[in-house]
mmCIF file of N, CA and C in Angstrom:
data_model
loop_
_atom_site.group_PDB
_atom_site.id
_atom_site.type_symbol
_atom_site.label_atom_id
_atom_site.label_comp_id
_atom_site.label_asym_id
_atom_site.label_seq_id
_atom_site.Cartn_x
_atom_site.Cartn_y
_atom_site.Cartn_z
ATOM 1 N N UNK A 24 123.928 188.967 118.526
ATOM 2 C CA UNK A 24 123.123 188.053 119.325
ATOM 3 C C UNK A 24 123.173 188.525 120.772
ATOM 4 N N UNK A 25 122.008 188.674 121.374
ATOM 5 C CA UNK A 25 121.954 189.100 122.766
ATOM 6 C C UNK A 25 122.387 187.945 123.668
ATOM 7 N N UNK A 26 122.684 188.264 124.924
ATOM 8 C CA UNK A 26 123.086 187.213 125.856
ATOM 9 C C UNK A 26 121.949 186.232 126.094
ATOM 10 N N UNK A 27 120.692 186.728 126.093
ATOM 11 C CA UNK A 27 119.537 185.845 126.263
ATOM 12 C C UNK A 27 119.442 184.882 125.087
ATOM 13 N N UNK A 28 119.617 185.398 123.865
ATOM 14 C CA UNK A 28 119.595 184.541 122.678
ATOM 15 C C UNK A 28 120.749 183.537 122.727
ATOM 16 N N UNK A 29 121.917 183.989 123.162
ATOM 17 C CA UNK A 29 123.071 183.092 123.256
ATOM 18 C C UNK A 29 122.795 181.979 124.258
ATOM 19 N N UNK A 30 122.191 182.333 125.395
ATOM 20 C CA UNK A 30 121.869 181.325 126.408
ATOM 21 C C UNK A 30 120.899 180.299 125.845
ATOM 22 N N UNK A 31 119.871 180.771 125.157
ATOM 23 C CA UNK A 31 118.860 179.875 124.579
ATOM 24 C C UNK A 31 119.505 178.950 123.542
ATOM 25 N N UNK A 32 120.391 179.500 122.739
ATOM 26 C CA UNK A 32 121.015 178.735 121.662
ATOM 27 C C UNK A 32 121.979 177.670 122.176
ATOM 28 N N UNK A 33 122.480 177.831 123.391
ATOM 29 C CA UNK A 33 123.477 176.894 123.907
ATOM 30 C C UNK A 33 122.906 175.846 124.843
ATOM 31 N N UNK A 34 121.618 175.867 125.096
ATOM 32 C CA UNK A 34 121.042 174.942 126.070
ATOM 33 C C UNK A 34 121.479 173.497 125.854
ATOM 34 N N UNK A 35 121.479 173.050 124.634
ATOM 35 C CA UNK A 35 121.784 171.644 124.365
ATOM 36 C C UNK A 35 123.004 171.443 123.471
ATOM 37 N N UNK A 36 123.926 172.381 123.442
ATOM 38 C CA UNK A 36 125.062 172.188 122.554
ATOM 39 C C UNK A 36 125.930 171.021 122.987
ATOM 40 N N UNK A 37 126.480 170.368 122.001
ATOM 41 C CA UNK A 37 127.425 169.281 122.226
ATOM 42 C C UNK A 37 128.598 169.530 121.289
ATOM 43 N N UNK A 38 129.814 169.497 121.835
ATOM 44 C CA UNK A 38 131.008 169.677 121.021
ATOM 45 C C UNK A 38 131.975 168.536 121.312
ATOM 46 N N UNK A 39 132.707 168.137 120.306
ATOM 47 C CA UNK A 39 133.689 167.064 120.466
ATOM 48 C C UNK A 39 135.082 167.665 120.407
ATOM 49 N N UNK A 40 135.920 167.286 121.374
ATOM 50 C CA UNK A 40 137.275 167.833 121.393
ATOM 51 C C UNK A 40 138.207 167.021 120.498
ATOM 52 N N UNK A 41 139.439 167.470 120.385
ATOM 53 C CA UNK A 41 140.411 166.829 119.487
ATOM 54 C C UNK A 41 140.769 165.410 119.924
ATOM 55 N N UNK A 42 140.517 165.086 121.185
ATOM 56 C CA UNK A 42 140.797 163.731 121.688
ATOM 57 C C UNK A 42 139.592 162.813 121.495
ATOM 58 N N UNK A 43 138.492 163.359 120.951
ATOM 59 C CA UNK A 43 137.315 162.541 120.693
ATOM 60 C C UNK A 43 136.287 162.533 121.806
ATOM 61 N N UNK A 44 136.524 163.283 122.877
ATOM 62 C CA UNK A 44 135.570 163.348 123.989
ATOM 63 C C UNK A 44 134.485 164.376 123.695
ATOM 64 N N UNK A 45 133.254 164.039 124.060
ATOM 65 C CA UNK A 45 132.135 164.964 123.849
ATOM 66 C C UNK A 45 131.917 165.810 125.099
ATOM 67 N N UNK A 46 131.577 167.052 124.859
ATOM 68 C CA UNK A 46 131.306 167.999 125.937
ATOM 69 C C UNK A 46 129.933 168.597 125.693
ATOM 70 N N UNK A 47 129.089 168.564 126.718
ATOM 71 C CA UNK A 47 127.742 169.122 126.640
ATOM 72 C C UNK A 47 127.557 170.070 127.814
ATOM 73 N N UNK A 48 126.917 171.194 127.559
ATOM 74 C CA UNK A 48 126.739 172.198 128.601
ATOM 75 C C UNK A 48 126.156 171.593 129.875
ATOM 76 N N UNK A 49 125.158 170.737 129.727
ATOM 77 C CA UNK A 49 124.477 170.179 130.909
ATOM 78 C C UNK A 49 125.400 169.318 131.780
ATOM 79 N N UNK A 50 126.455 168.757 131.214
ATOM 80 C CA UNK A 50 127.344 167.907 132.016
ATOM 81 C C UNK A 50 128.190 168.709 132.995
ATOM 82 N N UNK A 51 128.210 170.023 132.837
ATOM 83 C CA UNK A 51 129.011 170.861 133.722
ATOM 84 C C UNK A 51 128.166 171.572 134.782
ATOM 85 N N UNK A 52 126.932 171.166 134.944
ATOM 86 C CA UNK A 52 126.070 171.745 135.972
ATOM 87 C C UNK A 52 126.766 171.557 137.334
ATOM 88 N N UNK A 53 126.781 172.604 138.119
ATOM 89 C CA UNK A 53 127.460 172.562 139.406
ATOM 90 C C UNK A 53 128.907 173.016 139.324
ATOM 91 N N UNK A 54 129.373 173.305 138.114
ATOM 92 C CA UNK A 54 130.753 173.764 137.909
ATOM 93 C C UNK A 54 130.744 175.039 137.070
ATOM 94 N N UNK A 55 131.773 175.823 137.209
ATOM 95 C CA UNK A 55 131.992 176.943 136.307
ATOM 96 C C UNK A 55 132.506 176.380 134.990
ATOM 97 N N UNK A 56 132.053 176.929 133.888
ATOM 98 C CA UNK A 56 132.526 176.516 132.573
ATOM 99 C C UNK A 56 132.990 177.748 131.814
ATOM 100 N N UNK A 57 134.245 177.718 131.394
ATOM 101 C CA UNK A 57 134.849 178.812 130.641
ATOM 102 C C UNK A 57 135.069 178.298 129.222
ATOM 103 N N UNK A 58 134.354 178.871 128.248
ATOM 104 C CA UNK A 58 134.465 178.448 126.850
ATOM 105 C C UNK A 58 135.117 179.589 126.079
ATOM 106 N N UNK A 59 136.339 179.345 125.635
ATOM 107 C CA UNK A 59 137.164 180.370 125.002
ATOM 108 C C UNK A 59 137.306 180.100 123.508
ATOM 109 N N UNK A 60 136.835 181.041 122.683
ATOM 110 C CA UNK A 60 136.970 180.958 121.223
ATOM 111 C C UNK A 60 138.235 181.696 120.816
ATOM 112 N N UNK A 61 139.073 181.031 120.023
ATOM 113 C CA UNK A 61 140.353 181.589 119.628
ATOM 114 C C UNK A 61 140.735 181.103 118.232
ATOM 115 N N UNK A 62 141.771 181.715 117.665
ATOM 116 C CA UNK A 62 142.299 181.298 116.370
ATOM 117 C C UNK A 62 143.826 181.316 116.432
ATOM 118 N N UNK A 63 144.479 180.389 115.728
ATOM 119 C CA UNK A 63 145.945 180.319 115.763
ATOM 120 C C UNK A 63 146.654 181.577 115.255
ATOM 121 N N UNK A 64 146.013 182.370 114.419
ATOM 122 C CA UNK A 64 146.634 183.567 113.846
ATOM 123 C C UNK A 64 146.410 184.814 114.699
ATOM 124 N N UNK A 65 145.697 184.699 115.793
ATOM 125 C CA UNK A 65 145.207 185.837 116.584
ATOM 126 C C UNK A 65 146.193 186.234 117.691
ATOM 127 N N UNK A 66 146.872 187.413 117.579
ATOM 128 C CA UNK A 66 147.835 187.827 118.612
ATOM 129 C C UNK A 66 147.246 187.927 120.021
ATOM 130 N N UNK A 67 146.047 188.515 120.231
ATOM 131 C CA UNK A 67 145.512 188.549 121.602
ATOM 132 C C UNK A 67 145.219 187.148 122.147
ATOM 133 N N UNK A 68 144.897 186.210 121.248
ATOM 134 C CA UNK A 68 144.666 184.822 121.681
ATOM 135 C C UNK A 68 145.977 184.238 122.210
ATOM 136 N N UNK A 69 147.052 184.510 121.490
ATOM 137 C CA UNK A 69 148.381 184.053 121.902
ATOM 138 C C UNK A 69 148.742 184.646 123.263
ATOM 139 N N UNK A 70 148.379 185.901 123.457
ATOM 140 C CA UNK A 70 148.681 186.599 124.709
ATOM 141 C C UNK A 70 147.940 185.985 125.899
ATOM 142 N N UNK A 71 146.664 185.625 125.715
ATOM 143 C CA UNK A 71 145.877 185.140 126.845
ATOM 144 C C UNK A 71 146.031 183.646 127.106
ATOM 145 N N UNK A 72 146.530 182.898 126.147
ATOM 146 C CA UNK A 72 146.584 181.437 126.269
ATOM 147 C C UNK A 72 147.321 180.973 127.532
ATOM 148 N N UNK A 73 148.507 181.503 127.846
ATOM 149 C CA UNK A 73 149.173 181.067 129.088
ATOM 150 C C UNK A 73 148.337 181.360 130.335
ATOM 151 N N UNK A 74 147.566 182.443 130.313
ATOM 152 C CA UNK A 74 146.703 182.794 131.437
ATOM 153 C C UNK A 74 145.610 181.734 131.622
ATOM 154 N N UNK A 75 145.008 181.306 130.518
ATOM 155 C CA UNK A 75 143.970 180.267 130.589
ATOM 156 C C UNK A 75 144.551 178.937 131.042
ATOM 157 N N UNK A 76 145.744 178.621 130.548
ATOM 158 C CA UNK A 76 146.391 177.357 130.921
ATOM 159 C C UNK A 76 146.679 177.334 132.417
ATOM 160 N N UNK A 77 147.251 178.404 132.964
ATOM 161 C CA UNK A 77 147.567 178.404 134.396
ATOM 162 C C UNK A 77 146.290 178.425 135.236
ATOM 163 N N UNK A 78 145.252 179.110 134.755
ATOM 164 C CA UNK A 78 143.964 179.115 135.455
ATOM 165 C C UNK A 78 143.391 177.699 135.491
ATOM 166 N N UNK A 79 143.370 177.040 134.348
ATOM 167 C CA UNK A 79 142.840 175.670 134.275
ATOM 168 C C UNK A 79 143.664 174.719 135.150
ATOM 169 N N UNK A 80 144.982 174.792 135.030
ATOM 170 C CA UNK A 80 145.843 173.899 135.805
ATOM 171 C C UNK A 80 145.634 174.076 137.308
ATOM 172 N N UNK A 81 145.384 175.299 137.743
ATOM 173 C CA UNK A 81 145.172 175.571 139.166
ATOM 174 C C UNK A 81 143.819 175.049 139.653
ATOM 175 N N UNK A 82 142.858 174.920 138.740
ATOM 176 C CA UNK A 82 141.494 174.564 139.130
ATOM 177 C C UNK A 82 141.013 173.226 138.590
ATOM 178 N N UNK A 83 141.881 172.480 137.951
ATOM 179 C CA UNK A 83 141.463 171.245 137.282
ATOM 180 C C UNK A 83 140.756 170.274 138.223
ATOM 181 N N UNK A 84 141.115 170.264 139.485
ATOM 182 C CA UNK A 84 140.480 169.361 140.446
ATOM 183 C C UNK A 84 139.420 170.054 141.296
ATOM 184 N N UNK A 85 139.011 171.230 140.853
ATOM 185 C CA UNK A 85 137.978 171.971 141.569
ATOM 186 C C UNK A 85 136.744 172.074 140.680
ATOM 187 N N UNK A 86 135.882 172.997 140.976
ATOM 188 C CA UNK A 86 134.614 173.110 140.257
ATOM 189 C C UNK A 86 134.686 174.052 139.059
ATOM 190 N N UNK A 87 135.734 173.895 138.247
ATOM 191 C CA UNK A 87 135.932 174.748 137.083
ATOM 192 C C UNK A 87 136.383 173.897 135.906
ATOM 193 N N UNK A 88 135.853 174.217 134.710
ATOM 194 C CA UNK A 88 136.285 173.553 133.487
ATOM 195 C C UNK A 88 136.548 174.616 132.437
ATOM 196 N N UNK A 89 137.573 174.412 131.632
ATOM 197 C CA UNK A 89 137.896 175.311 130.522
ATOM 198 C C UNK A 89 137.842 174.491 129.247
ATOM 199 N N UNK A 90 137.191 175.022 128.225
ATOM 200 C CA UNK A 90 137.187 174.440 126.888
ATOM 201 C C UNK A 90 137.676 175.502 125.918
ATOM 202 N N UNK A 91 138.610 175.138 125.066
ATOM 203 C CA UNK A 91 139.059 176.041 124.018
ATOM 204 C C UNK A 91 138.390 175.642 122.713
ATOM 205 N N UNK A 92 137.869 176.612 121.982
ATOM 206 C CA UNK A 92 137.235 176.341 120.693
ATOM 207 C C UNK A 92 138.022 177.078 119.622
ATOM 208 N N UNK A 93 138.758 176.309 118.821
ATOM 209 C CA UNK A 93 139.556 176.878 117.742
ATOM 210 C C UNK A 93 138.656 177.154 116.543
ATOM 211 N N UNK A 94 138.767 178.353 115.998
ATOM 212 C CA UNK A 94 138.002 178.748 114.818
ATOM 213 C C UNK A 94 138.938 179.413 113.808
ATOM 214 N N UNK A 95 138.491 179.509 112.591
ATOM 215 C CA UNK A 95 139.231 180.201 111.530
ATOM 216 C C UNK A 95 140.678 179.711 111.418
ATOM 217 N N UNK A 96 140.855 178.406 111.423
ATOM 218 C CA UNK A 96 142.193 177.832 111.330
ATOM 219 C C UNK A 96 142.411 177.243 109.933
ATOM 220 N N UNK A 97 143.693 177.094 109.562
ATOM 221 C CA UNK A 97 144.042 176.564 108.243
ATOM 222 C C UNK A 97 143.840 175.062 108.154
ATOM 223 N N UNK A 98 144.230 174.352 109.217
ATOM 224 C CA UNK A 98 144.146 172.892 109.208
ATOM 225 C C UNK A 98 144.120 172.374 110.636
ATOM 226 N N UNK A 99 143.718 171.123 110.777
ATOM 227 C CA UNK A 99 143.738 170.478 112.087
ATOM 228 C C UNK A 99 145.171 170.443 112.607
ATOM 229 N N UNK A 100 146.124 170.185 111.704
ATOM 230 C CA UNK A 100 147.539 170.134 112.094
ATOM 231 C C UNK A 100 148.001 171.473 112.667
ATOM 232 N N UNK A 101 147.516 172.582 112.106
ATOM 233 C CA UNK A 101 147.920 173.900 112.618
ATOM 234 C C UNK A 101 147.380 174.128 114.025
ATOM 235 N N UNK A 102 146.175 173.639 114.297
ATOM 236 C CA UNK A 102 145.600 173.774 115.639
ATOM 237 C C UNK A 102 146.378 172.898 116.618
ATOM 238 N N UNK A 103 146.677 171.671 116.206
ATOM 239 C CA UNK A 103 147.420 170.754 117.075
ATOM 240 C C UNK A 103 148.796 171.326 117.409
ATOM 241 N N UNK A 104 149.484 171.866 116.406
ATOM 242 C CA UNK A 104 150.808 172.454 116.633
ATOM 243 C C UNK A 104 150.701 173.634 117.603
ATOM 244 N N UNK A 105 149.729 174.488 117.387
ATOM 245 C CA UNK A 105 149.522 175.640 118.255
ATOM 246 C C UNK A 105 149.252 175.185 119.692
ATOM 247 N N UNK A 106 148.346 174.211 119.843
ATOM 248 C CA UNK A 106 148.000 173.700 121.173
ATOM 249 C C UNK A 106 149.234 173.089 121.855
ATOM 250 N N UNK A 107 150.029 172.368 121.101
ATOM 251 C CA UNK A 107 151.254 171.772 121.655
ATOM 252 C C UNK A 107 152.264 172.856 122.030
ATOM 253 N N UNK A 108 152.465 173.834 121.134
ATOM 254 C CA UNK A 108 153.424 174.913 121.393
ATOM 255 C C UNK A 108 153.034 175.738 122.618
ATOM 256 N N UNK A 109 151.723 175.920 122.817
ATOM 257 C CA UNK A 109 151.232 176.732 123.936
ATOM 258 C C UNK A 109 151.016 175.901 125.204
ATOM 259 N N UNK A 110 151.309 174.600 125.139
ATOM 260 C CA UNK A 110 151.146 173.693 126.278
ATOM 261 C C UNK A 110 149.717 173.719 126.828
ATOM 262 N N UNK A 111 148.741 173.755 125.913
ATOM 263 C CA UNK A 111 147.339 173.797 126.334
ATOM 264 C C UNK A 111 146.979 172.468 126.986
ATOM 265 N N UNK A 112 146.554 172.536 128.236
ATOM 266 C CA UNK A 112 146.256 171.332 129.015
ATOM 267 C C UNK A 112 144.761 171.027 129.075
ATOM 268 N N UNK A 113 143.925 171.956 128.681
ATOM 269 C CA UNK A 113 142.474 171.744 128.690
ATOM 270 C C UNK A 113 142.019 171.267 127.313
ATOM 271 N N UNK A 114 140.815 170.707 127.217
ATOM 272 C CA UNK A 114 140.325 170.198 125.937
ATOM 273 C C UNK A 114 140.180 171.303 124.890
ATOM 274 N N UNK A 115 140.564 170.966 123.661
ATOM 275 C CA UNK A 115 140.434 171.886 122.532
ATOM 276 C C UNK A 115 139.446 171.289 121.540
ATOM 277 N N UNK A 116 138.463 172.089 121.174
ATOM 278 C CA UNK A 116 137.423 171.709 120.230
ATOM 279 C C UNK A 116 137.720 172.386 118.896
ATOM 280 N N UNK A 117 137.550 171.660 117.806
ATOM 281 C CA UNK A 117 137.687 172.249 116.481
ATOM 282 C C UNK A 117 136.336 172.836 116.090
ATOM 283 N N UNK A 118 136.197 174.130 116.252
ATOM 284 C CA UNK A 118 134.925 174.800 116.031
ATOM 285 C C UNK A 118 134.395 174.631 114.618
ATOM 286 N N UNK A 119 135.277 174.638 113.628
ATOM 287 C CA UNK A 119 134.841 174.530 112.236
ATOM 288 C C UNK A 119 134.334 173.125 111.913
ATOM 289 N N UNK A 120 134.701 172.136 112.700
ATOM 290 C CA UNK A 120 134.319 170.746 112.423
ATOM 291 C C UNK A 120 133.014 170.357 113.110
ATOM 292 N N UNK A 121 132.450 171.261 113.903
ATOM 293 C CA UNK A 121 131.227 170.963 114.647
ATOM 294 C C UNK A 121 130.009 171.314 113.809
ATOM 295 N N UNK A 122 128.871 170.827 114.253
ATOM 296 C CA UNK A 122 127.616 171.317 113.691
ATOM 297 C C UNK A 122 127.615 172.809 113.977
ATOM 298 N N UNK A 123 126.787 173.552 113.286
ATOM 299 C CA UNK A 123 126.809 175.001 113.556
ATOM 300 C C UNK A 123 126.760 175.269 115.061
ATOM 301 N N UNK A 124 127.759 175.989 115.536
ATOM 302 C CA UNK A 124 127.832 176.266 116.973
ATOM 303 C C UNK A 124 126.897 177.404 117.339
ATOM 304 N N UNK A 125 126.545 177.434 118.590
ATOM 305 C CA UNK A 125 125.619 178.456 119.073
ATOM 306 C C UNK A 125 126.245 179.839 119.005
ATOM 307 N N UNK A 126 127.526 179.913 119.198
ATOM 308 C CA UNK A 126 128.207 181.207 119.237
ATOM 309 C C UNK A 126 129.010 181.407 117.965
ATOM 310 N N UNK A 127 128.922 182.574 117.420
ATOM 311 C CA UNK A 127 129.766 183.007 116.309
ATOM 312 C C UNK A 127 130.382 184.327 116.758
ATOM 313 N N UNK A 128 131.484 184.249 117.503
ATOM 314 C CA UNK A 128 132.067 185.482 118.043
ATOM 315 C C UNK A 128 132.455 186.458 116.938
ATOM 316 N N UNK A 129 132.196 187.730 117.190
ATOM 317 C CA UNK A 129 132.557 188.780 116.246
ATOM 318 C C UNK A 129 133.983 189.247 116.470
ATOM 319 N N UNK A 130 134.523 188.966 117.645
ATOM 320 C CA UNK A 130 135.861 189.385 118.039
ATOM 321 C C UNK A 130 136.580 188.162 118.580
ATOM 322 N N UNK A 131 137.854 188.040 118.279
ATOM 323 C CA UNK A 131 138.661 186.965 118.859
ATOM 324 C C UNK A 131 139.775 187.585 119.678
ATOM 325 N N UNK A 132 140.021 187.022 120.842
ATOM 326 C CA UNK A 132 139.276 185.946 121.481
ATOM 327 C C UNK A 132 137.977 186.459 122.101
ATOM 328 N N UNK A 133 137.028 185.550 122.260
ATOM 329 C CA UNK A 133 135.806 185.805 123.013
ATOM 330 C C UNK A 133 135.606 184.621 123.946
ATOM 331 N N UNK A 134 135.271 184.912 125.188
ATOM 332 C CA UNK A 134 135.097 183.876 126.193
ATOM 333 C C UNK A 134 133.700 183.967 126.790
ATOM 334 N N UNK A 135 133.032 182.813 126.827
ATOM 335 C CA UNK A 135 131.703 182.694 127.427
ATOM 336 C C UNK A 135 131.880 181.954 128.746
ATOM 337 N N UNK A 136 131.400 182.556 129.826
ATOM 338 C CA UNK A 136 131.553 181.962 131.152
ATOM 339 C C UNK A 136 130.166 181.580 131.657
ATOM 340 N N UNK A 137 130.013 180.296 131.930
ATOM 341 C CA UNK A 137 128.746 179.760 132.418
ATOM 342 C C UNK A 137 128.852 179.508 133.911
ATOM 343 N N UNK A 138 127.827 179.928 134.631
ATOM 344 C CA UNK A 138 127.761 179.739 136.079
ATOM 345 C C UNK A 138 127.408 178.289 136.397
ATOM 346 N N UNK A 139 127.608 177.882 137.630
ATOM 347 C CA UNK A 139 127.290 176.505 138.024
ATOM 348 C C UNK A 139 125.831 176.092 137.788
ATOM 349 N N UNK A 140 124.921 177.053 137.692
ATOM 350 C CA UNK A 140 123.523 176.703 137.414
ATOM 351 C C UNK A 140 123.241 176.550 135.920
ATOM 352 N N UNK A 141 124.288 176.699 135.081
ATOM 353 C CA UNK A 141 124.140 176.517 133.638
ATOM 354 C C UNK A 141 123.829 177.784 132.864
ATOM 355 N N UNK A 142 123.596 178.874 133.566
ATOM 356 C CA UNK A 142 123.301 180.140 132.882
ATOM 357 C C UNK A 142 124.570 180.794 132.352
ATOM 358 N N UNK A 143 124.419 181.508 131.233
ATOM 359 C CA UNK A 143 125.515 182.322 130.729
ATOM 360 C C UNK A 143 125.716 183.453 131.722
ATOM 361 N N UNK A 144 126.879 183.509 132.339
ATOM 362 C CA UNK A 144 127.153 184.458 133.411
ATOM 363 C C UNK A 144 127.830 185.718 132.887
ATOM 364 N N UNK A 145 128.760 185.540 131.958
ATOM 365 C CA UNK A 145 129.541 186.684 131.469
ATOM 366 C C UNK A 145 130.079 186.368 130.082
ATOM 367 N N UNK A 146 130.159 187.396 129.244
ATOM 368 C CA UNK A 146 130.827 187.289 127.951
ATOM 369 C C UNK A 146 131.971 188.285 127.966
ATOM 370 N N UNK A 147 133.173 187.808 127.689
ATOM 371 C CA UNK A 147 134.361 188.675 127.682
ATOM 372 C C UNK A 147 134.926 188.680 126.272
ATOM 373 N N UNK A 148 134.888 189.830 125.629
ATOM 374 C CA UNK A 148 135.469 189.985 124.302
ATOM 375 C C UNK A 148 136.865 190.568 124.465
ATOM 376 N N UNK A 149 137.828 189.972 123.778
ATOM 377 C CA UNK A 149 139.211 190.399 123.916
ATOM 378 C C UNK A 149 139.938 189.525 124.923
ATOM 379 N N UNK A 150 141.232 189.771 125.027
ATOM 380 C CA UNK A 150 142.074 188.949 125.894
ATOM 381 C C UNK A 150 141.686 189.103 127.356
ATOM 382 N N UNK A 151 141.827 188.020 128.087
ATOM 383 C CA UNK A 151 141.559 188.048 129.523
ATOM 384 C C UNK A 151 142.796 187.568 130.265
ATOM 385 N N UNK A 152 142.763 187.733 131.572
ATOM 386 C CA UNK A 152 143.883 187.284 132.404
ATOM 387 C C UNK A 152 143.364 186.305 133.445
ATOM 388 N N UNK A 153 144.273 185.553 133.994
ATOM 389 C CA UNK A 153 143.906 184.643 135.084
ATOM 390 C C UNK A 153 143.361 185.446 136.258
ATOM 391 N N UNK A 154 143.998 186.582 136.570
ATOM 392 C CA UNK A 154 143.549 187.412 137.694
ATOM 393 C C UNK A 154 142.110 187.888 137.475
ATOM 394 N N UNK A 155 141.772 188.259 136.241
ATOM 395 C CA UNK A 155 140.408 188.701 135.939
ATOM 396 C C UNK A 155 139.418 187.558 136.177
ATOM 397 N N UNK A 156 139.755 186.363 135.701
ATOM 398 C CA UNK A 156 138.884 185.202 135.910
ATOM 399 C C UNK A 156 138.727 184.893 137.394
ATOM 400 N N UNK A 157 139.837 184.890 138.121
ATOM 401 C CA UNK A 157 139.793 184.603 139.559
ATOM 402 C C UNK A 157 138.877 185.602 140.274
ATOM 403 N N UNK A 158 139.017 186.882 139.932
ATOM 404 C CA UNK A 158 138.215 187.924 140.572
ATOM 405 C C UNK A 158 136.739 187.764 140.228
ATOM 406 N N UNK A 159 136.442 187.450 138.973
ATOM 407 C CA UNK A 159 135.058 187.251 138.542
ATOM 408 C C UNK A 159 134.392 186.140 139.347
ATOM 409 N N UNK A 160 135.082 185.026 139.489
ATOM 410 C CA UNK A 160 134.509 183.904 140.227
ATOM 411 C C UNK A 160 134.401 184.209 141.718
ATOM 412 N N UNK A 161 135.388 184.901 142.246
ATOM 413 C CA UNK A 161 135.388 185.254 143.666
ATOM 414 C C UNK A 161 134.212 186.169 144.009
ATOM 415 N N UNK A 162 133.897 187.101 143.107
ATOM 416 C CA UNK A 162 132.842 188.080 143.361
ATOM 417 C C UNK A 162 131.442 187.560 143.015
ATOM 418 N N UNK A 163 131.360 186.373 142.458
ATOM 419 C CA UNK A 163 130.045 185.855 142.037
ATOM 420 C C UNK A 163 129.181 185.517 143.253
ATOM 421 N N UNK A 164 127.900 185.379 142.994
ATOM 422 C CA UNK A 164 126.951 185.067 144.043
ATOM 423 C C UNK A 164 126.800 183.563 144.255
ATOM 424 N N UNK A 165 127.573 182.766 143.512
ATOM 425 C CA UNK A 165 127.434 181.310 143.616
ATOM 426 C C UNK A 165 128.349 180.782 144.705
ATOM 427 N N UNK A 166 127.811 179.880 145.486
ATOM 428 C CA UNK A 166 128.576 179.292 146.591
ATOM 429 C C UNK A 166 129.301 178.030 146.144
ATOM 430 N N UNK A 167 130.100 178.172 145.120
ATOM 431 C CA UNK A 167 130.907 177.055 144.631
ATOM 432 C C UNK A 167 132.345 177.428 144.951
ATOM 433 N N UNK A 168 133.001 176.672 145.811
ATOM 434 C CA UNK A 168 134.359 177.051 146.203
ATOM 435 C C UNK A 168 135.330 177.044 145.030
ATOM 436 N N UNK A 169 136.021 178.136 144.877
ATOM 437 C CA UNK A 169 137.061 178.267 143.857
ATOM 438 C C UNK A 169 138.272 178.840 144.571
ATOM 439 N N UNK A 170 139.347 178.051 144.615
ATOM 440 C CA UNK A 170 140.557 178.494 145.293
ATOM 441 C C UNK A 170 141.563 178.978 144.275
ATOM 442 N N UNK A 171 142.218 180.116 144.529
ATOM 443 C CA UNK A 171 143.226 180.627 143.585
ATOM 444 C C UNK A 171 144.439 179.732 143.512
#
């Protein structure tokens, strides 16, 4: 799927997190949105999770939101245990429990980063770091303050 097709497919997506809250792309207009697809069995996902948690914790009161989308998991309990063990502080969505999602990543982890105007800004396949995310946002052309 091309990035243009991915953008078109996500215009109106709605996902519900494990706490029962609904998340829709349009509700994050004016903010950066980082949507990270991961699986509990995935070693690179395990590697990047602390990076995403510290990034989210540093920006929770700023113009940034992180959503984790768990896929290819054995059970809801396995996702909950993983999220608890990794101290995930951002919302976690059960990808398999949603209506067909717009994204079907070929590689895990895969992260979709949406700019404040709602456009798909970047797709990162493989593990990422907090420093990489910070640099990406810092170098962007959007005038949305993001403090490290």
